[in-house]
């Protein structure tokens, strides 16, 4: 209910922006925003590493080497997330949100840092041990990453690989009955059970998004990393999806880490916010008592 | 104010005489071509002198002979079967080889480079050379020809399968890797589905290629219709040769029609309708 109100309200930051564009005292307005920001505590209640920690990263850094020099994308990123928490990672485009999720699962090899997943270090692992560790995390990608020439149901069945399912989960036509039923249940949870037989390249963007989420649910994960899961969903579906996630957190103790540009979602559904700016953690605190405007500084250009 | 006042005028350059080095290189190339022409043994008098013989051969070709129709059809069938088995086994063997030769799937960079080098070598050796090698080692007959076709197919499909699998969008593979799926699952569920159009195209093309080369392999004694063709030409039975050529034509055409059909079946929805 609170959320609806926020959504329908023309926010003052939007009005500020309009003034900034055409007003002569634009700079003053900007400075006002910048001055009010430090009054807000940016690092409070961030938990340390303890027995309840589901995921912890320490000093994570990533530097790409390109032809024209090096590009440091993550700088000393550290945070710990307790089991059952839902955390939103926020920040401007290119601030390193997707990269930190990928580095945390070592889909991109971090340049420096340590990662602990449910208490076990991830950095030294390879082969079977690494696959076992990764299987606990349902990763929903920004670009959905479905196998588009296969059916929706086959794509969801692939989530079963995380539970050690064999080659019968390759395609829906030979999968065991329990797996097929389970996959259809997952599709039902995202409201797509009627499209199970359709080829994945014949879906709308929001539908593919939801199939990717169903595939992650199919893993039976204890953590979900969702990179903008609501980005291509319509407002209602986005709302439903976030509600589904937070319901899962409450019912099954799932830990949720969600990247979102939708600050309403982040504030309403996440217990905690982690803010990134140019690859550094600049915010890590409870989300209670914050409003959209309190976060506007995150999206201001740092160089200007 | 006229319109052209506001425009900056960017006239493309006129032709200019090339510099000294390009002109010299061009002269060297012309000289080399002239030398090559003389070494290629091109001779207009010989061509003119050969015209009556060509006419005789052409006239003897009609009507095509029907006396050895059954054994010939049998040989054409053998040719096709050699091609089918050679391409089929070659395609199956190419698949694991191509996985080792795909940068993103290969277990180790050394394995990748070694497999790439092996495939390149196999491809550089011409099919007739493979046939001569296998005739010398396993004896005359279709087995030598089939082995040659297998090698030829590995050289071709090994490379093009690897390239199709390298080109696919890495996203779906990343998604499966992120959930801890095995390499085999990633290949089967993310790479192969996305590479299907490329894999199908390469397989069908290699079948067509195998049919065309299996005709020639018979000339060196590696089985099939090629041997019949060689014998007919040596015995001056040009009417028989004509029959054989017609049969080969029908075979190649049939295989090409089949490929076109199979392509349209497998490539559905892969590209936008223009
Ligand atoms: N392979 C690469 N080489 C060099 N730089 C890269 C590479 N991949 C990503 N980057 C850079 O890393 C930075 C962080 O990218 P990332 O995808 O993590 O941003 P993001 O916070 O997820 O942004 P968005 O909100 O747009 O999704 C970007 O500036 C990007 O240009
Ligand atoms: Mg991103």
XYZ file of C-alpha atoms and ligand atoms in Angstrom:
610
model
C 0.000 0.000 0.000
C 2.818 2.268 0.973
C 4.503 1.224 -2.239
C 1.548 2.217 -4.404
C 1.620 5.661 -2.851
C 5.275 6.084 -3.621
C 4.779 4.917 -7.202
C 1.984 7.358 -7.882
C 3.669 10.316 -6.272
C 5.619 12.711 -8.490
C 8.904 12.591 -6.658
C 10.628 15.762 -5.627
C 13.907 14.557 -7.094
C 12.288 14.441 -10.528
C 11.102 17.988 -10.059
C 14.566 19.013 -8.915
C 16.044 17.585 -12.053
C 13.732 19.605 -14.240
C 14.763 22.760 -12.407
C 18.376 21.813 -12.721
C 18.048 21.614 -16.458
C 16.477 25.017 -17.099
C 17.188 27.080 -13.970
C 20.120 29.455 -13.573
C 20.617 28.336 -9.968
C 21.016 24.714 -11.048
C 24.378 24.398 -9.360
C 22.941 25.474 -6.027
C 20.289 22.794 -6.180
C 22.890 20.188 -6.955
C 25.068 21.341 -4.103
C 22.119 21.272 -1.749
C 21.571 17.609 -2.610
C 25.228 16.857 -2.175
C 25.321 18.599 1.188
C 22.293 16.867 2.605
C 23.650 13.452 1.668
C 26.487 13.141 4.204
C 24.078 13.784 7.052
C 22.606 10.395 6.217
C 24.643 7.531 7.719
C 25.928 5.421 4.869
C 27.390 2.510 6.771
C 25.199 1.257 9.594
C 24.149 -2.173 10.791
C 26.285 -3.922 8.178
C 26.857 -7.382 9.626
C 30.325 -8.843 9.916
C 31.191 -12.397 8.993
C 29.588 -14.801 11.446
C 28.042 -18.251 11.533
C 24.890 -16.990 9.792
C 26.754 -15.513 6.849
C 25.493 -16.899 3.553
C 27.839 -14.940 1.334
C 30.809 -12.787 2.209
C 33.268 -11.091 -0.092
C 36.403 -9.425 1.207
C 38.516 -6.968 -0.734
C 37.132 -8.053 -4.084
C 38.882 -6.268 -6.950
C 38.686 -6.611 -10.700
C 40.967 -4.938 -13.200
C 40.626 -5.546 -16.907
C 43.688 -5.159 -19.089
C 42.778 -3.731 -22.475
C 44.873 -2.508 -25.412
C 44.700 1.062 -24.123
C 45.701 0.385 -20.545
C 43.951 -1.063 -17.528
C 40.376 -0.565 -16.406
C 39.662 -1.085 -12.732
C 36.015 -2.006 -12.406
C 35.868 -3.173 -8.779
C 37.891 -1.701 -5.911
C 38.079 -3.427 -2.547
C 34.451 -4.526 -2.491
C 33.575 -6.111 0.852
C 30.242 -7.103 2.303
C 28.659 -9.941 4.212
C 25.100 -11.140 3.806
C 23.263 -13.177 6.409
C 21.225 -16.207 5.447
C 17.598 -15.305 4.839
C 18.305 -11.621 4.210
C 17.278 -9.830 1.099
C 19.765 -7.285 -0.085
C 19.538 -4.860 -2.977
C 22.643 -3.713 -4.829
C 22.101 -0.260 -6.308
C 24.243 2.092 -8.329
C 24.532 3.891 -11.635
C 25.086 2.193 -14.988
C 28.582 0.786 -15.174
C 29.213 1.059 -11.422
C 30.107 -2.643 -11.267
C 26.939 -4.316 -9.991
C 26.803 -7.135 -12.540
C 30.559 -7.560 -12.342
C 30.497 -7.988 -8.572
C 27.780 -10.642 -8.822
C 29.781 -12.470 -11.500
C 33.014 -12.181 -9.543
C 31.304 -13.475 -6.409
C 30.519 -16.712 -8.297
C 33.865 -16.596 -10.132
C 32.142 -16.510 -13.495
C 34.655 -13.727 -13.954
C 37.874 -14.404 -12.079
C 38.410 -11.539 -9.588
C 41.865 -9.975 -9.619
C 42.043 -9.830 -5.818
C 39.880 -10.755 -2.874
C 38.291 -13.591 -1.018
C 34.825 -15.105 -1.256
C 33.043 -17.213 1.329
C 29.889 -19.038 0.349
C 28.081 -20.565 3.313
C 31.286 -20.463 5.263
C 33.478 -22.174 2.694
C 36.120 -20.283 0.717
C 35.413 -20.249 -3.014
C 38.729 -18.964 -4.317
C 40.740 -22.165 -4.142
C 38.046 -24.406 -5.571
C 37.923 -25.967 -9.020
C 36.186 -28.808 -10.801
C 33.563 -30.715 -8.850
C 34.006 -28.687 -5.641
C 33.424 -25.407 -7.486
C 30.385 -26.820 -9.283
C 28.936 -28.056 -5.970
C 29.389 -24.619 -4.418
C 27.839 -22.835 -7.406
C 24.840 -25.160 -7.461
C 23.461 -23.483 -4.320
C 23.097 -20.175 -6.112
C 20.303 -19.480 -8.569
C 21.669 -16.798 -10.876
C 19.163 -14.766 -12.899
C 21.067 -12.805 -15.524
C 20.385 -9.346 -16.839
C 20.064 -10.814 -20.360
C 18.051 -13.909 -19.295
C 20.517 -16.247 -21.106
C 18.026 -18.903 -22.219
C 18.777 -21.536 -24.845
C 16.484 -19.955 -27.382
C 16.161 -22.908 -29.757
C 14.827 -25.156 -26.987
C 11.402 -25.197 -25.383
C 10.511 -23.222 -22.293
C 10.113 -26.438 -20.292
C 13.536 -27.741 -21.397
C 15.112 -24.480 -20.275
C 13.505 -24.788 -16.870
C 14.542 -28.471 -16.628
C 18.173 -27.375 -17.017
C 17.906 -25.927 -13.506
C 17.889 -29.550 -12.355
C 21.595 -29.886 -13.220
C 22.291 -28.020 -9.988
C 20.656 -30.897 -8.093
C 22.743 -33.442 -9.950
C 20.137 -34.416 -12.545
C 21.586 -36.287 -15.497
C 21.206 -36.197 -19.240
C 17.484 -36.863 -19.106
C 17.080 -33.230 -18.092
C 18.575 -32.147 -21.436
C 15.176 -31.890 -23.048
C 11.568 -32.067 -21.941
C 10.807 -35.011 -24.230
C 12.926 -37.498 -22.265
C 12.914 -35.988 -18.766
C 11.640 -38.102 -15.845
C 8.080 -37.440 -14.745
C 9.004 -35.933 -11.340
C 11.376 -33.477 -12.992
C 8.818 -32.491 -15.612
C 6.220 -31.926 -12.898
C 8.631 -29.949 -10.799
C 9.601 -27.779 -13.780
C 5.970 -27.101 -14.570
C 5.408 -26.111 -10.929
C 8.281 -23.632 -11.173
C 6.742 -22.197 -14.341
C 3.448 -21.974 -12.526
C 5.081 -19.908 -9.788
C 6.117 -17.298 -12.359
C 2.740 -17.557 -14.091
C 3.903 -19.157 -17.326
C 2.649 -22.743 -17.083
C 0.617 -22.217 -20.254
C 3.746 -21.538 -22.348
C 5.720 -24.643 -21.313
C 5.836 -26.086 -24.830
C 6.726 -22.902 -26.671
C 10.175 -22.340 -28.128
C 12.095 -19.852 -26.021
C 12.800 -17.577 -29.004
C 9.090 -16.958 -29.328
C 8.734 -15.232 -25.962
C 8.457 -11.575 -25.059
C 11.277 -10.041 -23.033
C 9.313 -10.241 -19.811
C 8.321 -13.828 -20.463
C 11.973 -14.857 -21.001
C 12.839 -13.052 -17.803
C 10.286 -15.141 -15.951
C 11.501 -18.376 -17.536
C 15.002 -17.523 -16.312
C 13.584 -17.050 -12.826
C 11.738 -20.378 -13.033
C 14.992 -22.041 -14.057
C 16.695 -20.592 -10.984
C 13.840 -21.833 -8.759
C 14.225 -25.289 -10.335
C 17.701 -25.494 -8.826
C 16.231 -25.497 -5.330
C 18.795 -22.820 -4.436
C 19.590 -21.427 -1.011
C 20.658 -18.096 -2.536
C 19.337 -16.183 -5.506
C 21.396 -13.599 -7.341
C 19.056 -11.631 -9.547
C 20.485 -9.041 -11.910
C 17.629 -6.648 -12.555
C 14.942 -9.353 -12.445
C 12.164 -6.829 -12.941
C 13.812 -4.785 -15.677
C 11.770 -6.151 -18.574
C 8.626 -6.909 -16.610
C 5.566 -4.707 -16.730
C 4.819 -2.838 -13.464
C 2.349 -5.434 -12.250
C 4.545 -8.417 -13.168
C 7.581 -6.725 -11.641
C 5.680 -6.160 -8.438
C 4.507 -9.788 -8.444
C 8.010 -11.057 -9.050
C 9.494 -9.088 -6.182
C 6.612 -10.261 -3.982
C 7.332 -13.857 -5.034
C 10.985 -13.455 -4.132
C 10.306 -11.940 -0.731
C 7.662 -14.585 -0.070
C 10.251 -17.297 -0.865
C 12.698 -15.588 1.484
C 10.164 -15.650 4.264
C 8.896 -19.184 3.674
C 12.093 -21.036 2.776
C 14.800 -18.869 4.266
C 16.174 -18.079 0.825
C 18.858 -15.406 0.682
C 18.203 -12.854 -2.025
C 20.686 -10.508 -3.631
C 19.032 -8.363 -6.220
C 20.466 -5.680 -8.456
C 17.859 -3.095 -9.219
C 17.534 0.335 -10.748
C 14.011 0.434 -9.391
C 14.519 2.169 -6.057
C 10.909 1.595 -5.017
C 11.490 -2.147 -5.333
C 14.833 -1.935 -3.590
C 13.422 0.039 -0.668
C 10.220 -1.952 -0.340
C 11.524 -5.488 -0.668
C 15.129 -5.411 0.503
C 16.148 -5.310 4.144
C 19.476 -3.849 3.216
C 21.000 -1.717 0.504
C 24.519 -1.923 -0.846
C 25.441 1.026 -3.041
C 28.222 0.937 -5.595
C 29.856 3.923 -7.187
C 32.665 3.492 -9.727
C 33.419 0.032 -8.366
C 33.551 0.906 -4.668
C 31.023 0.227 -1.930
C 29.773 3.652 -0.873
C 26.651 2.577 0.984
C 25.785 -0.430 3.126
C 22.879 0.022 5.513
C 19.349 -0.994 6.450
C 16.761 0.195 3.999
C 14.224 1.240 6.630
C 13.603 4.952 6.847
C 15.157 5.732 3.476
C 13.403 7.380 0.558
C 14.296 7.614 -3.104
C 15.624 11.127 -2.630
C 18.092 9.946 -0.014
C 19.746 7.859 -2.703
C 19.843 10.394 -5.501
C 23.489 11.227 -4.810
C 24.414 7.656 -5.816
C 23.521 8.445 -9.387
C 25.271 11.790 -9.610
C 28.410 11.906 -11.670
C 31.423 11.649 -9.422
C 33.825 13.451 -11.726
C 31.686 16.589 -12.137
C 21.643 33.366 -50.074
C 21.999 30.378 -52.333
C 21.913 26.836 -51.021
C 25.472 25.894 -51.921
C 26.937 28.646 -49.751
C 26.125 26.711 -46.613
C 27.613 23.440 -47.785
C 31.206 22.428 -47.357
C 32.337 20.908 -50.615
C 34.039 17.533 -50.259
C 35.048 16.460 -53.751
C 36.561 12.932 -53.915
C 40.065 12.892 -55.382
C 40.749 12.362 -59.075
C 42.740 9.398 -60.258
C 46.424 9.881 -59.521
C 49.369 8.063 -60.981
C 50.524 5.331 -58.566
C 53.894 5.691 -56.846
C 57.101 3.937 -57.899
C 56.825 0.923 -55.588
C 53.224 -0.036 -56.504
C 54.079 0.342 -60.217
C 57.118 -1.914 -59.844
C 55.128 -4.529 -57.912
C 52.488 -4.445 -60.620
C 55.124 -5.007 -63.352
C 56.598 -7.930 -61.388
C 53.142 -9.473 -61.085
C 52.502 -9.104 -64.857
C 55.858 -10.686 -65.660
C 55.167 -13.599 -63.292
C 51.754 -14.131 -64.845
C 53.269 -14.220 -68.344
C 55.842 -16.776 -67.215
C 53.090 -18.871 -65.588
C 51.145 -18.732 -68.853
C 54.061 -20.274 -70.741
C 54.585 -22.940 -68.086
C 50.883 -23.897 -68.070
C 51.443 -25.363 -71.541
C 48.663 -23.384 -73.142
C 48.803 -23.961 -76.872
C 46.165 -22.741 -79.299
C 47.359 -25.035 -82.165
C 47.013 -28.099 -79.904
C 43.532 -26.955 -78.948
C 42.570 -26.550 -82.624
C 44.120 -29.897 -83.529
C 42.141 -31.507 -80.717
C 38.762 -30.287 -81.917
C 38.097 -33.206 -84.315
C 38.944 -35.732 -81.573
C 36.587 -33.929 -79.194
C 33.887 -34.098 -81.844
C 34.466 -37.828 -82.318
C 34.330 -38.486 -78.589
C 31.173 -36.394 -78.239
C 29.475 -38.172 -81.136
C 30.442 -41.577 -79.741
C 28.892 -40.623 -76.436
C 25.394 -40.661 -77.965
C 23.491 -42.781 -77.469
C 24.819 -43.701 -74.000
C 25.514 -47.423 -73.602
C 23.025 -49.593 -71.746
C 24.921 -52.916 -71.918
C 26.552 -52.700 -68.459
C 23.712 -50.843 -66.795
C 23.299 -53.134 -63.771
C 26.975 -53.393 -62.722
C 27.260 -49.641 -63.241
C 24.280 -48.911 -61.057
C 25.806 -51.195 -58.473
C 29.039 -49.191 -58.590
C 27.177 -45.897 -58.315
C 25.405 -47.284 -55.265
C 28.766 -48.315 -53.764
C 30.050 -44.794 -54.432
C 27.089 -43.291 -52.647
C 27.365 -45.734 -49.755
C 31.087 -44.984 -49.362
C 30.257 -41.294 -49.277
C 27.438 -41.785 -46.774
C 29.493 -43.945 -44.418
C 32.634 -41.839 -44.831
C 30.814 -38.569 -44.198
C 28.697 -40.101 -41.420
C 31.617 -41.541 -39.470
C 33.646 -38.427 -40.234
C 30.918 -36.165 -38.846
C 30.577 -38.243 -35.684
C 34.350 -38.227 -35.127
C 34.584 -34.520 -35.958
C 32.297 -33.621 -33.115
C 34.570 -34.523 -30.162
C 37.568 -33.272 -32.129
C 35.806 -29.950 -32.731
C 35.027 -29.588 -29.015
C 38.728 -29.930 -28.238
C 39.403 -27.376 -30.977
C 36.889 -24.821 -29.654
C 38.654 -22.162 -27.615
C 35.787 -21.794 -25.147
C 35.243 -25.536 -24.573
C 38.716 -27.004 -24.853
C 40.068 -28.341 -21.545
C 43.477 -26.708 -22.031
C 45.096 -24.189 -24.413
C 47.690 -26.779 -25.413
C 44.982 -29.307 -26.289
C 43.248 -26.545 -28.256
C 46.342 -25.643 -30.289
C 47.321 -29.275 -30.874
C 43.828 -30.217 -32.105
C 43.648 -27.135 -34.327
C 47.026 -28.060 -35.847
C 45.923 -31.671 -36.381
C 42.692 -30.592 -38.098
C 44.562 -28.113 -40.313
C 47.021 -30.817 -41.333
C 44.246 -33.299 -42.154
C 42.532 -30.617 -44.235
C 45.661 -29.629 -46.174
C 46.268 -33.166 -47.453
C 44.079 -33.585 -50.575
C 41.520 -36.397 -50.631
C 43.313 -38.167 -53.502
C 46.524 -38.232 -51.454
C 44.634 -39.792 -48.537
C 43.161 -42.358 -50.949
C 46.601 -43.268 -52.357
C 47.923 -43.586 -48.806
C 45.085 -45.883 -47.714
C 45.160 -47.960 -50.932
C 48.848 -48.564 -50.235
C 48.184 -49.488 -46.610
C 44.842 -51.363 -46.564
C 44.680 -52.420 -50.204
C 42.431 -51.642 -53.173
C 38.691 -51.306 -52.692
C 35.984 -49.250 -51.000
C 37.530 -49.498 -47.529
C 40.490 -47.355 -48.609
C 38.090 -44.864 -50.181
C 35.904 -44.705 -47.092
C 38.924 -44.067 -44.880
C 39.993 -41.265 -47.204
C 36.509 -39.730 -47.015
C 36.538 -39.951 -43.218
C 39.807 -38.011 -43.094
C 38.522 -35.487 -45.594
C 35.349 -34.950 -43.547
C 37.310 -34.559 -40.301
C 39.447 -31.892 -41.923
C 36.374 -29.992 -43.017
C 33.883 -30.541 -40.190
C 36.512 -30.369 -37.448
C 37.170 -26.785 -38.415
C 33.649 -25.626 -39.202
C 32.022 -27.331 -36.202
C 34.582 -25.628 -33.950
C 33.911 -22.290 -35.581
C 30.126 -22.587 -35.218
C 30.518 -23.517 -31.557
C 32.940 -20.668 -30.918
C 30.559 -18.131 -32.424
C 27.545 -18.855 -30.229
C 26.373 -16.330 -27.641
C 28.215 -17.164 -24.393
C 25.201 -16.164 -22.245
C 23.372 -19.517 -22.062
C 26.644 -21.343 -21.345
C 27.397 -18.873 -18.575
C 23.944 -19.459 -17.092
C 24.524 -23.214 -16.925
C 28.082 -22.812 -15.646
C 26.741 -20.534 -12.910
C 24.507 -23.304 -11.583
C 27.353 -25.810 -11.544
C 26.336 -27.836 -14.606
C 28.855 -30.287 -16.069
C 30.762 -29.440 -19.227
C 28.793 -32.109 -21.118
C 25.492 -30.562 -20.011
C 26.656 -27.105 -21.058
C 27.702 -28.372 -24.480
C 24.485 -30.319 -25.014
C 22.047 -27.741 -23.663
C 23.613 -24.382 -24.438
C 26.266 -24.683 -27.160
C 24.867 -27.312 -29.507
C 21.310 -25.909 -29.686
C 22.666 -22.476 -30.547
C 25.147 -23.905 -33.053
C 22.602 -26.197 -34.742
C 22.311 -24.130 -37.941
C 26.093 -24.054 -38.403
C 26.531 -27.728 -37.525
C 23.746 -28.784 -39.895
C 25.123 -26.699 -42.728
C 28.643 -28.059 -42.330
C 27.389 -31.674 -42.089
C 25.237 -31.439 -45.196
C 27.944 -29.686 -47.151
C 30.446 -32.362 -46.149
C 28.032 -35.048 -47.388
C 27.801 -33.307 -50.770
C 31.569 -32.970 -50.830
C 32.022 -36.657 -49.962
C 29.727 -37.708 -52.826
C 31.717 -35.633 -55.323
C 35.081 -36.872 -54.111
C 34.047 -40.513 -53.806
C 33.485 -40.457 -57.591
C 37.097 -39.428 -58.153
C 38.543 -41.789 -55.541
C 37.654 -44.776 -57.759
C 40.245 -43.508 -60.253
C 43.039 -44.516 -57.884
C 41.446 -47.848 -57.075
C 39.669 -46.853 -53.903
C 36.336 -48.376 -54.922
C 33.158 -47.142 -56.572
C 32.140 -45.804 -59.973
C 35.429 -43.978 -60.612
C 37.132 -47.247 -61.579
C 34.395 -48.000 -64.136
C 34.834 -44.527 -65.609
C 38.608 -44.983 -65.890
C 38.212 -48.372 -67.604
C 35.614 -47.058 -70.066
C 37.827 -44.129 -71.036
C 40.870 -46.378 -71.486
C 38.869 -48.828 -73.634
C 37.575 -45.906 -75.748
C 34.000 -46.864 -74.700
C 32.814 -43.266 -74.638
C 29.167 -44.360 -74.751
C 29.684 -46.168 -71.438
C 31.496 -43.145 -70.040
C 28.470 -41.036 -70.993
C 26.157 -43.340 -69.050
C 28.426 -43.141 -66.021
C 28.619 -39.348 -66.200
C 24.826 -39.154 -66.395
C 24.475 -41.440 -63.378
C 26.941 -39.337 -61.387
C 25.003 -36.243 -62.405
C 21.757 -37.733 -61.109
C 23.446 -38.851 -57.865
C 25.014 -35.466 -57.129
C 21.817 -33.639 -58.015
C 19.781 -35.937 -55.756
C 22.112 -35.396 -52.808
C 22.059 -31.638 -53.337
C 18.263 -31.607 -53.437
C 18.167 -33.637 -50.244
C 20.556 -31.195 -48.519
C 18.475 -28.233 -49.570
C 15.410 -29.894 -48.099
C 17.170 -30.848 -44.852
C 18.564 -27.330 -44.498
C 15.129 -25.800 -44.768
C 13.936 -28.220 -42.069
C 16.733 -27.529 -39.585
C 17.263 -23.832 -40.061
C 13.672 -22.885 -39.283
C 13.336 -19.585 -37.497
C 17.095 -19.135 -37.368
C 17.155 -16.047 -39.546
C 14.701 -13.256 -40.093
C 12.575 -13.287 -43.225
C 13.851 -10.584 -45.532
N 35.412 -7.256 -20.578
C 35.513 -5.998 -20.108
N 36.641 -5.291 -20.314
C 36.755 -4.026 -19.830
N 35.799 -3.404 -19.138
C 34.655 -4.059 -18.889
C 34.449 -5.383 -19.357
N 33.212 -5.793 -18.963
C 32.677 -4.761 -18.291
N 33.527 -3.716 -18.243
C 33.287 -2.421 -17.580
O 33.018 -2.665 -16.228
C 32.154 -1.670 -15.711
C 31.103 -2.308 -14.848
O 30.218 -3.075 -15.631
P 28.941 -3.775 -15.007
O 28.319 -4.595 -16.077
O 29.326 -4.466 -13.764
O 28.027 -2.531 -14.670
P 26.598 -2.508 -13.982
O 26.757 -1.822 -12.693
O 25.998 -3.872 -13.968
O 25.814 -1.549 -14.971
P 24.303 -1.639 -15.547
O 23.454 -0.906 -14.569
O 24.398 -0.880 -16.814
O 23.938 -3.068 -15.723
C 31.615 -0.923 -16.914
O 32.177 0.364 -16.921
C 32.065 -1.711 -18.109
O 32.382 -0.854 -19.162
Mg 24.476 -4.841 -15.017
